[in-house]
XYZ file of C-alpha atoms in Angstrom:
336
model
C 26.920 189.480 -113.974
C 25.543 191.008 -117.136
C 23.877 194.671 -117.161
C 20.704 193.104 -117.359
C 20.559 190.695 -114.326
C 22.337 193.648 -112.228
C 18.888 195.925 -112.622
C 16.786 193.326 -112.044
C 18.872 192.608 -108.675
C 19.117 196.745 -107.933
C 15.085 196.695 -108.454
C 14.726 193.588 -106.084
C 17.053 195.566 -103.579
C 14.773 198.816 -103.755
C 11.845 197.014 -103.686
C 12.518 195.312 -100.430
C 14.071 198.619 -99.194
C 10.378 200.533 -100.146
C 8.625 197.565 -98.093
C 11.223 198.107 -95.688
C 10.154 201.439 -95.096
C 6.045 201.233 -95.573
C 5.452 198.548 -93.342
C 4.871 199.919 -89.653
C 6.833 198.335 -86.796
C 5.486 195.329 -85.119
C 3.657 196.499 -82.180
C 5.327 195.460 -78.799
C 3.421 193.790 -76.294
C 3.047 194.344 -72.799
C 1.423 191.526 -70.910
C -0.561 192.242 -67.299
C -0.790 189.799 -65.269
C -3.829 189.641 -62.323
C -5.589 187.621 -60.247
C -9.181 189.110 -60.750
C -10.973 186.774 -63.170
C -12.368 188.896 -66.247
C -15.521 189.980 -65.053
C -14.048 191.795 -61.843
C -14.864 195.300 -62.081
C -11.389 196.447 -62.068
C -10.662 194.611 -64.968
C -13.702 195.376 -66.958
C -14.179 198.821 -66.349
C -10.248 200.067 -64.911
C -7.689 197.583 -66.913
C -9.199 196.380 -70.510
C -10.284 200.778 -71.022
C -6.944 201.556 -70.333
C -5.012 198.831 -72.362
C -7.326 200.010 -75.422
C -6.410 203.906 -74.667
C -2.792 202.839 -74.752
C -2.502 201.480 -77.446
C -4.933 204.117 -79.557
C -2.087 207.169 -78.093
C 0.876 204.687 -78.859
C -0.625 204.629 -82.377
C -0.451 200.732 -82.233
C 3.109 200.536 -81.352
C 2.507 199.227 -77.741
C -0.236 196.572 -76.783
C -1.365 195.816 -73.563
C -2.393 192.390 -73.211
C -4.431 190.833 -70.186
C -3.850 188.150 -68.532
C -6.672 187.590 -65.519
C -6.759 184.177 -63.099
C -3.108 184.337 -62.772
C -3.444 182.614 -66.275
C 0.936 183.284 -66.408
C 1.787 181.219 -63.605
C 2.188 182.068 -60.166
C 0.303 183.069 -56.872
C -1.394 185.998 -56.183
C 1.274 186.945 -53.636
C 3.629 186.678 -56.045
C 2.486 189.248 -58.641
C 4.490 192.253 -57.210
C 7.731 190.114 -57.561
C 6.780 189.087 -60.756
C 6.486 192.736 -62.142
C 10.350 193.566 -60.450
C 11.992 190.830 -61.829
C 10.487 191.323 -65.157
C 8.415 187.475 -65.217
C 6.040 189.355 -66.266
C 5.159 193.208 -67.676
C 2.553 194.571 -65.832
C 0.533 193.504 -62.850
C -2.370 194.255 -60.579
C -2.523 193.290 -57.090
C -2.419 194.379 -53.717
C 0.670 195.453 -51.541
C -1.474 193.511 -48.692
C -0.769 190.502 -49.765
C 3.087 190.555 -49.288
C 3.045 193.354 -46.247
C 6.401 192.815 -44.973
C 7.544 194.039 -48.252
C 5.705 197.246 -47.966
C 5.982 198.795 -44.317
C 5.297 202.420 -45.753
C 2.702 201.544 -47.828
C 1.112 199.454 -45.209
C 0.159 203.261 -43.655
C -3.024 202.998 -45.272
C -3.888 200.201 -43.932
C -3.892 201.919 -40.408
C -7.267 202.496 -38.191
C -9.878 205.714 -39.196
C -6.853 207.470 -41.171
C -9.036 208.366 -43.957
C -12.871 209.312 -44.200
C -13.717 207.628 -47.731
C -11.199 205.785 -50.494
C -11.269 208.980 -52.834
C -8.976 210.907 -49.447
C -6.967 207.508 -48.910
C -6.292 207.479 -52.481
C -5.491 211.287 -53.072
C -3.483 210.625 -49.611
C -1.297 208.103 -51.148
C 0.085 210.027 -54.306
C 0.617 212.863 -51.841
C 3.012 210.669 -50.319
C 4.217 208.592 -53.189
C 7.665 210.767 -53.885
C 9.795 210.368 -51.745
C 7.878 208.728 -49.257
C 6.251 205.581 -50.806
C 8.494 205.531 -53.960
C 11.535 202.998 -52.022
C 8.947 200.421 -51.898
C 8.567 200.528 -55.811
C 12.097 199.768 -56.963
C 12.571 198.255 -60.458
C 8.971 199.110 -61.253
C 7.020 201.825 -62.557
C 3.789 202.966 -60.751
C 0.743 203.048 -63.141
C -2.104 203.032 -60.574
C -2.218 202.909 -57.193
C -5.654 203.715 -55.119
C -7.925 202.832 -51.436
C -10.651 200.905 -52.061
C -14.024 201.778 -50.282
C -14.282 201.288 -46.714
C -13.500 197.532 -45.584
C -16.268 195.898 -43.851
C -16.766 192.747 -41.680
C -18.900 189.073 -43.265
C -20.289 186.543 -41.544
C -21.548 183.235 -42.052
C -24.417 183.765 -40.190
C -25.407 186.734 -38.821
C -24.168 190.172 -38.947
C -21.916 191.651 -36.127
C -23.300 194.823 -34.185
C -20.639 194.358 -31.479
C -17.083 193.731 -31.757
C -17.773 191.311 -29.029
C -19.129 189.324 -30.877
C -15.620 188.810 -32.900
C -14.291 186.848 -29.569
C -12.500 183.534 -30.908
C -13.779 183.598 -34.523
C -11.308 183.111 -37.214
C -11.880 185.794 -39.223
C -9.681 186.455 -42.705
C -7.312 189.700 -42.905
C -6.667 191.246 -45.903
C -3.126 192.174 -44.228
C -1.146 192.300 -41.425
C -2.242 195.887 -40.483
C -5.506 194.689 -40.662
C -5.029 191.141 -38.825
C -3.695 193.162 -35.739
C -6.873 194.944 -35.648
C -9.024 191.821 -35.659
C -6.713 190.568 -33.492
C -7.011 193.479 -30.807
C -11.397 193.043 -31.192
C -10.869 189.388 -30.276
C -11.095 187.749 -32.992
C -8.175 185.083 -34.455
C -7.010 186.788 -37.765
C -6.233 184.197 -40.803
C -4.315 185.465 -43.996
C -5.308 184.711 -47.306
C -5.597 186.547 -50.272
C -9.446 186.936 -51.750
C -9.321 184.060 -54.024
C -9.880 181.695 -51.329
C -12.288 183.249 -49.107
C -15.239 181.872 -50.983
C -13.899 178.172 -49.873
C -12.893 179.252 -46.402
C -16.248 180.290 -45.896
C -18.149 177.751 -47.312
C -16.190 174.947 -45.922
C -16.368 176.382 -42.178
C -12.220 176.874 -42.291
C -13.336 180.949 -41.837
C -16.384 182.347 -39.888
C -16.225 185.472 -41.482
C -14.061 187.809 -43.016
C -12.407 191.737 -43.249
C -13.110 192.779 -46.605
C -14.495 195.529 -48.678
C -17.720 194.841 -50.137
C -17.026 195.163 -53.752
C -16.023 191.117 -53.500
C -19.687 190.170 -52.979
C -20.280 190.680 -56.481
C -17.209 190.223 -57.905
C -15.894 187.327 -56.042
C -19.750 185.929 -55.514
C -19.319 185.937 -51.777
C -22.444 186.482 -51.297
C -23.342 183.013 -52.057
C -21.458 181.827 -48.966
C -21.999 184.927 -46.260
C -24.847 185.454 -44.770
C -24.194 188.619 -42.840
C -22.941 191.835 -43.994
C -21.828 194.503 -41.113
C -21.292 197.616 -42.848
C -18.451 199.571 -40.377
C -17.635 203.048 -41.800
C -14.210 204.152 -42.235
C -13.001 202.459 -38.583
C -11.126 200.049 -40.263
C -8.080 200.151 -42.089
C -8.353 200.297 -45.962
C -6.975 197.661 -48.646
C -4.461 199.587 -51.292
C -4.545 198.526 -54.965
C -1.855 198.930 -57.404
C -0.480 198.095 -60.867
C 3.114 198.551 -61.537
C 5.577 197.704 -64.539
C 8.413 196.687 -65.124
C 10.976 199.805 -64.893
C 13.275 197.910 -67.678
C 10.531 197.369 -69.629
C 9.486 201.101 -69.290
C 12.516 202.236 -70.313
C 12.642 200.145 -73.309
C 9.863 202.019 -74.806
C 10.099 205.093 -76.708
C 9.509 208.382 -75.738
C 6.382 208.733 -77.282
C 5.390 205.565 -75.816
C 6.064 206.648 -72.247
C 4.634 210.195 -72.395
C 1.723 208.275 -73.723
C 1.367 206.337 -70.683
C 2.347 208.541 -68.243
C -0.508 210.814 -69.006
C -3.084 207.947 -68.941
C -1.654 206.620 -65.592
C -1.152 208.181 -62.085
C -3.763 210.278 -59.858
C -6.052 210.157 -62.201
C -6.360 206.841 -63.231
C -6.080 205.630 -59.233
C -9.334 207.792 -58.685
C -11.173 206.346 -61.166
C -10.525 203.198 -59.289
C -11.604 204.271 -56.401
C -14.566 205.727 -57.545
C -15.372 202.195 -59.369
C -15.267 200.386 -56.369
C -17.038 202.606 -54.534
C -19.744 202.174 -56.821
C -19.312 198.668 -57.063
C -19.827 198.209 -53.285
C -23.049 200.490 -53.138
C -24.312 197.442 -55.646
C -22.895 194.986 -53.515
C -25.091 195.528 -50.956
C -27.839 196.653 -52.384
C -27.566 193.095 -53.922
C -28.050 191.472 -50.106
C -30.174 193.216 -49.073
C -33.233 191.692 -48.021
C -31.794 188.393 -48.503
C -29.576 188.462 -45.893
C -29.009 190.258 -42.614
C -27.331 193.439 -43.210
C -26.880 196.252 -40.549
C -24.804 199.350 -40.432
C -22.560 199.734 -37.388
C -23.651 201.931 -34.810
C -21.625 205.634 -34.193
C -21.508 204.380 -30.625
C -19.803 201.210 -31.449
C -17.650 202.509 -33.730
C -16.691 205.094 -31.500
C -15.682 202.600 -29.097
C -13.963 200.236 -31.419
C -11.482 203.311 -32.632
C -10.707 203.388 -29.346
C -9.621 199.702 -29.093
C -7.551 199.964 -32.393
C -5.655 203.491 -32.024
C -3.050 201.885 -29.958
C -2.238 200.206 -32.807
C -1.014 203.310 -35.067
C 1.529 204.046 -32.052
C 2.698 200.863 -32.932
C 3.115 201.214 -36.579
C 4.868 204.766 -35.574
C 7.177 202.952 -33.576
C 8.017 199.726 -35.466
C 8.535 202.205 -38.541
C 10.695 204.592 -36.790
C 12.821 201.276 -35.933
C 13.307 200.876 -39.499
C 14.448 204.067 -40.465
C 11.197 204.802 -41.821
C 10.104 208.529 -41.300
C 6.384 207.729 -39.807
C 5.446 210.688 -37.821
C 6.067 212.984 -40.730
C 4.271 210.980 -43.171
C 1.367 211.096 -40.723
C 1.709 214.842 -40.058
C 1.554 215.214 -44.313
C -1.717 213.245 -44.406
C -3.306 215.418 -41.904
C -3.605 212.869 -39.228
C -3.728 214.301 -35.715
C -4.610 211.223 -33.883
């Protein structure tokens, strides 16, 4: 090689080296799976602000990318699973839906435990380490939050009695909850949100457990006629978004410190607190169209009477398990 050809090559080397070095790293995506369509207001106003703030404190080096309608494959009870075995990155969903697989977390679904979301949710990260953590293996906990208090839909009228539950088939957002439908009377169905729109319009449900944020955001409201607002007697659904603990570690430690400190208590509040809102529009939004009534303090009285047989149970099926359930209790406050 003459002298000549070997600078040109050195200059071609050091060029690509200098490129080498100026270009930034391609940014690494994360993609979140749900099964909230895009204008749920978890995913407009919880999931899309926080994939942008990731990305703006990674500097661009991680992107959050949703996915909403279970657009990656899959059932809704399947997102959890999904998220541990690394199908996908990231999901939303609801512990609910697969509530064998969550006997701890299923406390909050329990009877009166909790005044208002904002206490169930502050509640659960009280409890999350040790207590809640097991449940979690092979993910990382983002968010995890109460939603507002769950209330009973009807398609006709509105229920001032749990008498009037007797023989209905009424959908459960999860087995906690289907045992205290169950103990009112009423035959409890499972099935995840998605297809309580159907169920109702096609007769398969007469009415439903749910929180009232879905009249909006799931357009239930188009198929239910009544609306029984309950107060905190029921049991509450939990929320959560977890990744992939692999795919957490992957990332640098900028990256992580990044999203650690948009993630946690803070973030599960202001999920709580937009669902709250949410279902203050909800029924403002049926109101006047359709027959809405709040429950009275008598009857709810007398239905937490009904249902508190049912925490003993929980006590004593999670005791069975090894599961520590009168001290978790006792740290929430509860005193029965």
């Amino acid at each position: 090689m003459t002298k000549l050809a070997r600078v040109f090559v050195a200059l071609i080397l050091g060029t690509a080296l200098l490129a080498g070095v100026a270009t930034p790293s391609r940014a690494q995506e994360l993609r979140l799976s749900t099964f909230v369509p895009p204008v749920h207001v978890i995913y407009r106003e919880v999931l899309v602000p926080w994939a942008q703030e990731v990305e703006k404190a990674t500097k661009g080096e991680v992107k959050v990318t949703l996915y909403p309608s279970m657009q990656l494959g899959g059932k809704p009870p399947e997102l959890f699973r999904q998220a541990q075995d690394g199908v996908v990155d990231l999901v939303f969903t609801l512990p609910g839906y697969t509530s064998p697989a969550f006997p701890r977390t299923q406390m909050i679904e329990l009877p009166g435990l909790k005044p208002d979301g904002l206490a169930a949710t502050n509640m659960m990260w009280d409890l999350l380490d040790p207590y809640l953590l097991p449940e979690y293996e092979g993910t990382k906990v983002i968010a995890l939050w109460g939603a507002e208090d769950a209330g009973l839909m009807s398609r006709a009228k509105a229920f001032r009695s749990m008498d009037e539950l007797k023989g209905l088939r009424m959908r459960a957002p999860s087995a906690a909850q289907a045992k205290q439908l169950q103990a009112m009377g009423a035959v409890p169905i499972a099935a995840p949100i998605t297809e309580v729109y159907q169920g109702l319009e096609r007769g398969v449900m007469d009415g439903a457990m749910v929180p009232f944020t879905t009249i909006l955001d799931f357009r239930l409201g188009e198929v239910a006629k009544g609306f029984t607002i309950s107060g905190p007697i029921f049991g509450r659904s939990s929320f959560l978004v977890v990744m992939n603990k692999k795919k957490y570690d992957s990332l640098s430690p900028a990256a992580r410190a990044a999203i650690d400190q948009l993630s946690g208590r803070q973030l599960s509040l202001k999920a709580t607190a937009v669902y709250i809102k949410r279902a203050e529009e909800a029924v403002k939004s049926v109101r006047g169209k359709a027959d809405v009534v709040n429950l009275s303090a008598d009857e709810q009285q007398r239905i937490g009477k009904v249902l508190r047989p049912i925490v003993d149970e929980w006590i004593k099926e999670s005791e069975a398990k090894g599961i520590p359930a009168r001290e978790m209790l006792k740290r929430a406050g509860y005193s029965g």
